[in-house]
PDB file of N, CA and C in Angstrom:
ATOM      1  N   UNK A 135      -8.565 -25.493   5.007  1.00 60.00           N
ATOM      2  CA  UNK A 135      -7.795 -26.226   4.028  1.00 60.00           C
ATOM      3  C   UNK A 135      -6.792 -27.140   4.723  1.00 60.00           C
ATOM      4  N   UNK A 136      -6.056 -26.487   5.716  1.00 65.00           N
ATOM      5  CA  UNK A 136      -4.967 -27.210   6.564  1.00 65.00           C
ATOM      6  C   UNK A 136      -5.859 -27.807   7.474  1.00 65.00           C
ATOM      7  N   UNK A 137      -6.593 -27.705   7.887  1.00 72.00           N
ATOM      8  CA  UNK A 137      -7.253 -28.583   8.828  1.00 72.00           C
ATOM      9  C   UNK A 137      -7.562 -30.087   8.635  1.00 72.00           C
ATOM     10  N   UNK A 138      -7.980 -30.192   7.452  1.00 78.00           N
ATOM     11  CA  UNK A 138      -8.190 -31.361   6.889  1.00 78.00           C
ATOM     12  C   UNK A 138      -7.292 -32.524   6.856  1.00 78.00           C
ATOM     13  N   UNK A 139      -6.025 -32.278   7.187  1.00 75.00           N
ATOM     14  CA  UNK A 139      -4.575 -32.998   6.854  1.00 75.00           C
ATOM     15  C   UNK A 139      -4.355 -33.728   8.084  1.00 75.00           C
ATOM     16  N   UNK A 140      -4.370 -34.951   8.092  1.00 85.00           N
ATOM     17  CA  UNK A 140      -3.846 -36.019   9.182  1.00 85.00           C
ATOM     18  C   UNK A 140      -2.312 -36.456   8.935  1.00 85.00           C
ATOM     19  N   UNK A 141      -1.884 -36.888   9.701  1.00 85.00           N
ATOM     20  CA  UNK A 141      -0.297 -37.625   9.431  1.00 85.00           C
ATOM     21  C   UNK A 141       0.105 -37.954   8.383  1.00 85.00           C
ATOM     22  N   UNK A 142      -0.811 -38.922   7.889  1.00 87.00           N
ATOM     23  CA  UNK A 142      -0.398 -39.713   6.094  1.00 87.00           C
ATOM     24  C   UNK A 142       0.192 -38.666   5.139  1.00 87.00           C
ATOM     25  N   UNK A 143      -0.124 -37.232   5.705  1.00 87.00           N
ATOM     26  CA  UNK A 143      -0.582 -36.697   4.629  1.00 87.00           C
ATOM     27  C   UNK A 143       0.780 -35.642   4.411  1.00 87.00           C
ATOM     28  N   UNK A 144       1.235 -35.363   5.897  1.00 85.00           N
ATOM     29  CA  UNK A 144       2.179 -34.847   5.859  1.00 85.00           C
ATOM     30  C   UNK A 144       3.553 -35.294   6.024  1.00 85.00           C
ATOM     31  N   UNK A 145       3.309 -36.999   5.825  1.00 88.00           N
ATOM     32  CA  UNK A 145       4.461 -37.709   5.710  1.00 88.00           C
ATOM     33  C   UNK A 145       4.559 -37.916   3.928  1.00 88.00           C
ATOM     34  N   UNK A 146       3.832 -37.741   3.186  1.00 91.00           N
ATOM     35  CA  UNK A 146       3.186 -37.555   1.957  1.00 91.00           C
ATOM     36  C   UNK A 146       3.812 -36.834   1.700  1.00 91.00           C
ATOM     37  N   UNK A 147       3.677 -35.603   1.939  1.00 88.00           N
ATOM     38  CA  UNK A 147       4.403 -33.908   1.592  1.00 88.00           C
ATOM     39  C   UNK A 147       6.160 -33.784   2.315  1.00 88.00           C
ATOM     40  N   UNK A 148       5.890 -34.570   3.002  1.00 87.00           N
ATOM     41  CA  UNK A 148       7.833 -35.063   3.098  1.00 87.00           C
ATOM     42  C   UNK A 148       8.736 -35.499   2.095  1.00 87.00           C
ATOM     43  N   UNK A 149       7.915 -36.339   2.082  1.00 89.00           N
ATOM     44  CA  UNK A 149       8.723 -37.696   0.746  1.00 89.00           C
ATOM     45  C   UNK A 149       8.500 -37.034  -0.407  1.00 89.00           C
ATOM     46  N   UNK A 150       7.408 -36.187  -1.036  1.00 91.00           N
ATOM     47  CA  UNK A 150       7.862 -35.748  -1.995  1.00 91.00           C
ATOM     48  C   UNK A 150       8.458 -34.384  -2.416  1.00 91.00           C
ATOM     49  N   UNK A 151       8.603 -33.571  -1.008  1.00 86.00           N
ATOM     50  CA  UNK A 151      10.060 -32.081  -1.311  1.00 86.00           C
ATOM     51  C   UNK A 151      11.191 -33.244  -1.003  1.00 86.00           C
ATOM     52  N   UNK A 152      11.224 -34.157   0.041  1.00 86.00           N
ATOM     53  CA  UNK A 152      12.465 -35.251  -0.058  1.00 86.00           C
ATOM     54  C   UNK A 152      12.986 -35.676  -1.682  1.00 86.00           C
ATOM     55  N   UNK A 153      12.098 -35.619  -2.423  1.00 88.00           N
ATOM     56  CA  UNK A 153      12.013 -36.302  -3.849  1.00 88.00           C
ATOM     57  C   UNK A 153      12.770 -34.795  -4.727  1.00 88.00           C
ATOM     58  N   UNK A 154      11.645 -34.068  -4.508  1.00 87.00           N
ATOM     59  CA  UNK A 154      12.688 -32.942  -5.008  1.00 87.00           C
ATOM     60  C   UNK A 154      13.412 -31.824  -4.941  1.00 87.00           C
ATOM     61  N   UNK A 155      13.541 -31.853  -4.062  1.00 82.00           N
ATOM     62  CA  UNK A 155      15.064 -31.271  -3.796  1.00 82.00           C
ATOM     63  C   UNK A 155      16.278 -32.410  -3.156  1.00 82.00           C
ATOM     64  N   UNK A 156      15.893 -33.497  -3.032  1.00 84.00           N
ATOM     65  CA  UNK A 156      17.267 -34.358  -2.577  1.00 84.00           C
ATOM     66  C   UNK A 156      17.713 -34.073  -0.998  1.00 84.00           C
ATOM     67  N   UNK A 157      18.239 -35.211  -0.615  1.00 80.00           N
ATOM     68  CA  UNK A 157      18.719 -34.889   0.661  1.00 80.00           C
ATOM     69  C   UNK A 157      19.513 -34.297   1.082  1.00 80.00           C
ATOM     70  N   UNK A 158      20.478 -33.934   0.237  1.00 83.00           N
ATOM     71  CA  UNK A 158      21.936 -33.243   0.539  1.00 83.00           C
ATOM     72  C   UNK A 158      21.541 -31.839   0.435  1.00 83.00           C
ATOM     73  N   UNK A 159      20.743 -31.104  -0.476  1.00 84.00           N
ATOM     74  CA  UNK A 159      19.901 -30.098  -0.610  1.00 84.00           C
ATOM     75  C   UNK A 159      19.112 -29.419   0.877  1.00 84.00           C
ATOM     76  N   UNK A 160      18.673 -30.291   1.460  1.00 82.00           N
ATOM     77  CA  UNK A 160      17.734 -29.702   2.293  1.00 82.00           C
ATOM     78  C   UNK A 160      17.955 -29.119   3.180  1.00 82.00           C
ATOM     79  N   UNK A 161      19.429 -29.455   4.335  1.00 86.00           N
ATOM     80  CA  UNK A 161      20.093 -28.763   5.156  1.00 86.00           C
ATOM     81  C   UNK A 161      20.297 -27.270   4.352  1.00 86.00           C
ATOM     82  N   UNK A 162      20.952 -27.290   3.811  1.00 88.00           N
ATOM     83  CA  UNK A 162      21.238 -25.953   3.236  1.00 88.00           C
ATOM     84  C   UNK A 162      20.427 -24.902   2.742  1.00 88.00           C
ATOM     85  N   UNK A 163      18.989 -25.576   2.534  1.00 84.00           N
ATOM     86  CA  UNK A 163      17.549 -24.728   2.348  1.00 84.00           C
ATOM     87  C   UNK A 163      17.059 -24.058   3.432  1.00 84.00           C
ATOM     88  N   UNK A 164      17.240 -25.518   4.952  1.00 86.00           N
ATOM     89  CA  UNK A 164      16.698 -24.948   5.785  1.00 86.00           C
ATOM     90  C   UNK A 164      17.401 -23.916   6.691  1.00 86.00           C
ATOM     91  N   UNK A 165      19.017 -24.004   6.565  1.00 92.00           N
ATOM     92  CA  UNK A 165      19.666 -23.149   6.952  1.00 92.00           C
ATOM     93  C   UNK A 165      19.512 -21.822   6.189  1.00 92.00           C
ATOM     94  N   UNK A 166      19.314 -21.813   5.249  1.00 92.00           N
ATOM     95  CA  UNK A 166      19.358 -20.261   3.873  1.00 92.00           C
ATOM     96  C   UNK A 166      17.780 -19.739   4.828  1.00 92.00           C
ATOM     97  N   UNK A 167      17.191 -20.444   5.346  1.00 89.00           N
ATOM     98  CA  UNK A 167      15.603 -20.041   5.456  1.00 89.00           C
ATOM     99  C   UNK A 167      15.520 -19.656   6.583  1.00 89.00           C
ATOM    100  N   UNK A 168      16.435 -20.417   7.677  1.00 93.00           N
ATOM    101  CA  UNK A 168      16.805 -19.631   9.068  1.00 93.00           C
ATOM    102  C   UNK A 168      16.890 -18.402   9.738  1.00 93.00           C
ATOM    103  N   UNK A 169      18.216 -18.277   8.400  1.00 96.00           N
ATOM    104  CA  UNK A 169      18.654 -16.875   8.602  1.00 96.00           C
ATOM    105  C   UNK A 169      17.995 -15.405   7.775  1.00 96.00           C
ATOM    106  N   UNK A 170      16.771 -16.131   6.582  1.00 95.00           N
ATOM    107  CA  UNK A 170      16.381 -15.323   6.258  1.00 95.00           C
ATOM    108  C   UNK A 170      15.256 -14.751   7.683  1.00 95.00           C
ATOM    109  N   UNK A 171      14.862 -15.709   8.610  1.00 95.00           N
ATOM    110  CA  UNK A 171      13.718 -15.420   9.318  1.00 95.00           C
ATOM    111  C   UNK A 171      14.413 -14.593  10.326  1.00 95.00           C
ATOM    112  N   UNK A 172      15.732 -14.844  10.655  1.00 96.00           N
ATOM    113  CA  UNK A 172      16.468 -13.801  11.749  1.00 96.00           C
ATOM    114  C   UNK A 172      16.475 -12.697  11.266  1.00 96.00           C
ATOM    115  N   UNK A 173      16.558 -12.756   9.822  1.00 96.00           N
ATOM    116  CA  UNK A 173      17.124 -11.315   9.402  1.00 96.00           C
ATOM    117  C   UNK A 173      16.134 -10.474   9.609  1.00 96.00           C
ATOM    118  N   UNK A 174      14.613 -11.097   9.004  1.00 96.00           N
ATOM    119  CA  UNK A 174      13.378 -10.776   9.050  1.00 96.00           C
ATOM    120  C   UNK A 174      12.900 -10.038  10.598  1.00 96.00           C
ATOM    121  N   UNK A 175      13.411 -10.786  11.281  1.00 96.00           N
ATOM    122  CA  UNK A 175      12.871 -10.397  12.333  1.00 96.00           C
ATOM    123  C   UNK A 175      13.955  -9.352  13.128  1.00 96.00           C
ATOM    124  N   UNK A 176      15.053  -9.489  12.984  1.00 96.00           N
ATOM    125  CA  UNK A 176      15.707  -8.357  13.398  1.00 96.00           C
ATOM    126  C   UNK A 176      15.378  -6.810  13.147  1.00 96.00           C
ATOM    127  N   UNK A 177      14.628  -6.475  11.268  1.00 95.00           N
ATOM    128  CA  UNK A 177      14.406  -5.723  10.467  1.00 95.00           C
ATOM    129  C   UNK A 177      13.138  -5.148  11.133  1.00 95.00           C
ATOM    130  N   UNK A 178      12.070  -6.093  11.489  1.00 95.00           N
ATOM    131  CA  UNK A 178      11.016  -5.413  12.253  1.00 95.00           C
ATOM    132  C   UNK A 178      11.135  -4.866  13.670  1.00 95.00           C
ATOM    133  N   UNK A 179      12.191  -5.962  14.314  1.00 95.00           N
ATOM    134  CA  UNK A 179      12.636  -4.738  15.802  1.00 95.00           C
ATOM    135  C   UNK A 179      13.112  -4.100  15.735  1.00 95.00           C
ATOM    136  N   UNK A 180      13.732  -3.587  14.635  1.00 94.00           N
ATOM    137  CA  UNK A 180      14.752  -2.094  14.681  1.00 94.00           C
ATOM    138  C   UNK A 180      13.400  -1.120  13.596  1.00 94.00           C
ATOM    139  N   UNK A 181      12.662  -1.412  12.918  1.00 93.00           N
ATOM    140  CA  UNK A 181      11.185  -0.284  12.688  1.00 93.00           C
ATOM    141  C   UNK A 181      10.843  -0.034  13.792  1.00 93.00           C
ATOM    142  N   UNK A 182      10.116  -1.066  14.243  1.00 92.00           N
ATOM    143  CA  UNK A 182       9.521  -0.785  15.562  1.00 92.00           C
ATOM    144  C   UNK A 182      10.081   0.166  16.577  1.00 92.00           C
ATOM    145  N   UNK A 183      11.599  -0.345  16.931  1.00 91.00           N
ATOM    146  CA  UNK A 183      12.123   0.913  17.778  1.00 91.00           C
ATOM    147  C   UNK A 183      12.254   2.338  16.794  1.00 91.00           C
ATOM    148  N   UNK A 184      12.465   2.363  15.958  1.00 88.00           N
ATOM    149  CA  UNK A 184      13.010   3.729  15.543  1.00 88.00           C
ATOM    150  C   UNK A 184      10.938   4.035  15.498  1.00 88.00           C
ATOM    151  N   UNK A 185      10.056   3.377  15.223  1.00 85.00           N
ATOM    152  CA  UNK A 185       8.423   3.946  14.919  1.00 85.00           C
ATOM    153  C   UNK A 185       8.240   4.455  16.878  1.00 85.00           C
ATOM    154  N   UNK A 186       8.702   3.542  17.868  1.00 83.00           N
ATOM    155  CA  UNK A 186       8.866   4.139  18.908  1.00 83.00           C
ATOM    156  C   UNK A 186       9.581   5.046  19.188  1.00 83.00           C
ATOM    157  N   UNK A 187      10.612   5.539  19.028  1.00 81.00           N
ATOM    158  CA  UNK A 187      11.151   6.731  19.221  1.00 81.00           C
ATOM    159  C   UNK A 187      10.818   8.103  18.220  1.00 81.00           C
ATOM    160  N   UNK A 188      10.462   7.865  17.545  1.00 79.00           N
ATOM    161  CA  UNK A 188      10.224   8.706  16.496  1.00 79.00           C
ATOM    162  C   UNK A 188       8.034   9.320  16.980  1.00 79.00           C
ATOM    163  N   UNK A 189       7.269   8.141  18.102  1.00 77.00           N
ATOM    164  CA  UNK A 189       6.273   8.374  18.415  1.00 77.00           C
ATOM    165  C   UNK A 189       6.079   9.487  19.811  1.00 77.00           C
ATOM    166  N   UNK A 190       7.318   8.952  20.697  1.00 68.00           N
ATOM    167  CA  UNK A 190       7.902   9.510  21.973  1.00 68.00           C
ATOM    168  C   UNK A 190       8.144  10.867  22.047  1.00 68.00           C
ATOM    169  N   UNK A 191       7.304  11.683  22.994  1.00 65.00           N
ATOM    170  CA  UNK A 191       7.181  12.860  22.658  1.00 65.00           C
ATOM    171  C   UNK A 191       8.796  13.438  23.678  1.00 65.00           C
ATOM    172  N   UNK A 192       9.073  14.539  23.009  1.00 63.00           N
ATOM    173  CA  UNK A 192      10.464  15.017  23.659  1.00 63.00           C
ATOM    174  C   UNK A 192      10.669  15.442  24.971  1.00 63.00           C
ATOM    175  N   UNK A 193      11.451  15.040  25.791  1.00 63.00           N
ATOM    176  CA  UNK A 193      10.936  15.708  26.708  1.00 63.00           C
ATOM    177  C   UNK A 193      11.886  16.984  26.564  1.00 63.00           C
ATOM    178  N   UNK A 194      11.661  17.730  27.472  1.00 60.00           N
ATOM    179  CA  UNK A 194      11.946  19.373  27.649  1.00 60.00           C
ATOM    180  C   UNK A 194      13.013  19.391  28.809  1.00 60.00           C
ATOM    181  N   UNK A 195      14.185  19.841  28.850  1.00 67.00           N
ATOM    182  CA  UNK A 195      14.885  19.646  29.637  1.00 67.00           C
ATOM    183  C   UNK A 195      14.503  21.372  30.204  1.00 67.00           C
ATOM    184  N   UNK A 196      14.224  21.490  31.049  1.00 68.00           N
ATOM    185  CA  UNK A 196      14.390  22.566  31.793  1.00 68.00           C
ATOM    186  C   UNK A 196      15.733  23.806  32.290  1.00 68.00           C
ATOM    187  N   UNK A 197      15.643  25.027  31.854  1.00 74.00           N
ATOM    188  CA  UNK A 197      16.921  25.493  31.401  1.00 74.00           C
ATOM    189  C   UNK A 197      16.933  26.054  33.222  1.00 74.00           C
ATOM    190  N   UNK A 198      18.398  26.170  33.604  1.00 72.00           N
ATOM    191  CA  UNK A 198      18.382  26.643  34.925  1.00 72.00           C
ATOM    192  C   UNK A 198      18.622  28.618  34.384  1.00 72.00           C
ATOM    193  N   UNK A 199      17.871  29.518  35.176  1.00 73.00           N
ATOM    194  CA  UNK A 199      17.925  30.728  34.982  1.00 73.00           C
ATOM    195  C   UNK A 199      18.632  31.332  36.412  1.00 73.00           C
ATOM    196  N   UNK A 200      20.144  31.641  36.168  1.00 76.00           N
ATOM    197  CA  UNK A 200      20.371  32.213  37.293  1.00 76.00           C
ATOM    198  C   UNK A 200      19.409  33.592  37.163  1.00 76.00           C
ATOM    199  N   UNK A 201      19.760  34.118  38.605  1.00 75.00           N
ATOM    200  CA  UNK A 201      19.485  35.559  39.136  1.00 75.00           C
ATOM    201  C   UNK A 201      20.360  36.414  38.901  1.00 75.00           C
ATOM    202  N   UNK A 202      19.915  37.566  38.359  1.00 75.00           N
ATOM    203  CA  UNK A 202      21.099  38.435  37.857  1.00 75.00           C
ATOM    204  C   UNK A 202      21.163  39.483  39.240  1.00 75.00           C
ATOM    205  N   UNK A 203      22.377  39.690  39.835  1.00 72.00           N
ATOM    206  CA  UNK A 203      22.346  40.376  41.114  1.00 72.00           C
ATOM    207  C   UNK A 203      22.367  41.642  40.571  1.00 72.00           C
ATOM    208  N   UNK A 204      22.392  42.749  41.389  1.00 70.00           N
ATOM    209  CA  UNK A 204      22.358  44.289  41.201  1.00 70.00           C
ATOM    210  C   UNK A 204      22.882  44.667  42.302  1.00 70.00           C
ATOM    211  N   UNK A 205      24.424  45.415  41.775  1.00 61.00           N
ATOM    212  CA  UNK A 205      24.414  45.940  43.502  1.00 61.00           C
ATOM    213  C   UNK A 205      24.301  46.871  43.944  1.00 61.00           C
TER     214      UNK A 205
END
């Protein structure tokens, strides 16, 4: 579908979100859209770590056993 699209076409699809939403509009879309993608992506590296730690098997700390003397 996207393949099909040469330059004209996406100078086409400029001019008319330019048309509606206005110019003064658009900074502030693309900034609102920024930070939704940071947020986005912050949200999947902190799953990911907690799906990694939560996969990570425990390790076993080894207990020290003194020797009980006898005298």
């Amino acid at each position: 579908m996207l393949a099909n699209l040469n330059g004209w076409h996406l100078v086409i699809i400029l001019v008319v979100i330019l048309l509606l939403f206005g110019a003064t509009r658009l900074p502030a879309l693309s900034k609102s859209l920024g930070q939704s993608m940071r947020i986005f992506r912050s949200e999947t590296k902190a799953m990911q770590k907690e799906d990694a730690a939560a996969e990570a098997p425990e390790q076993a700390t080894p207990e020290v056993v003194k020797p009980s003397a006898t005298p």
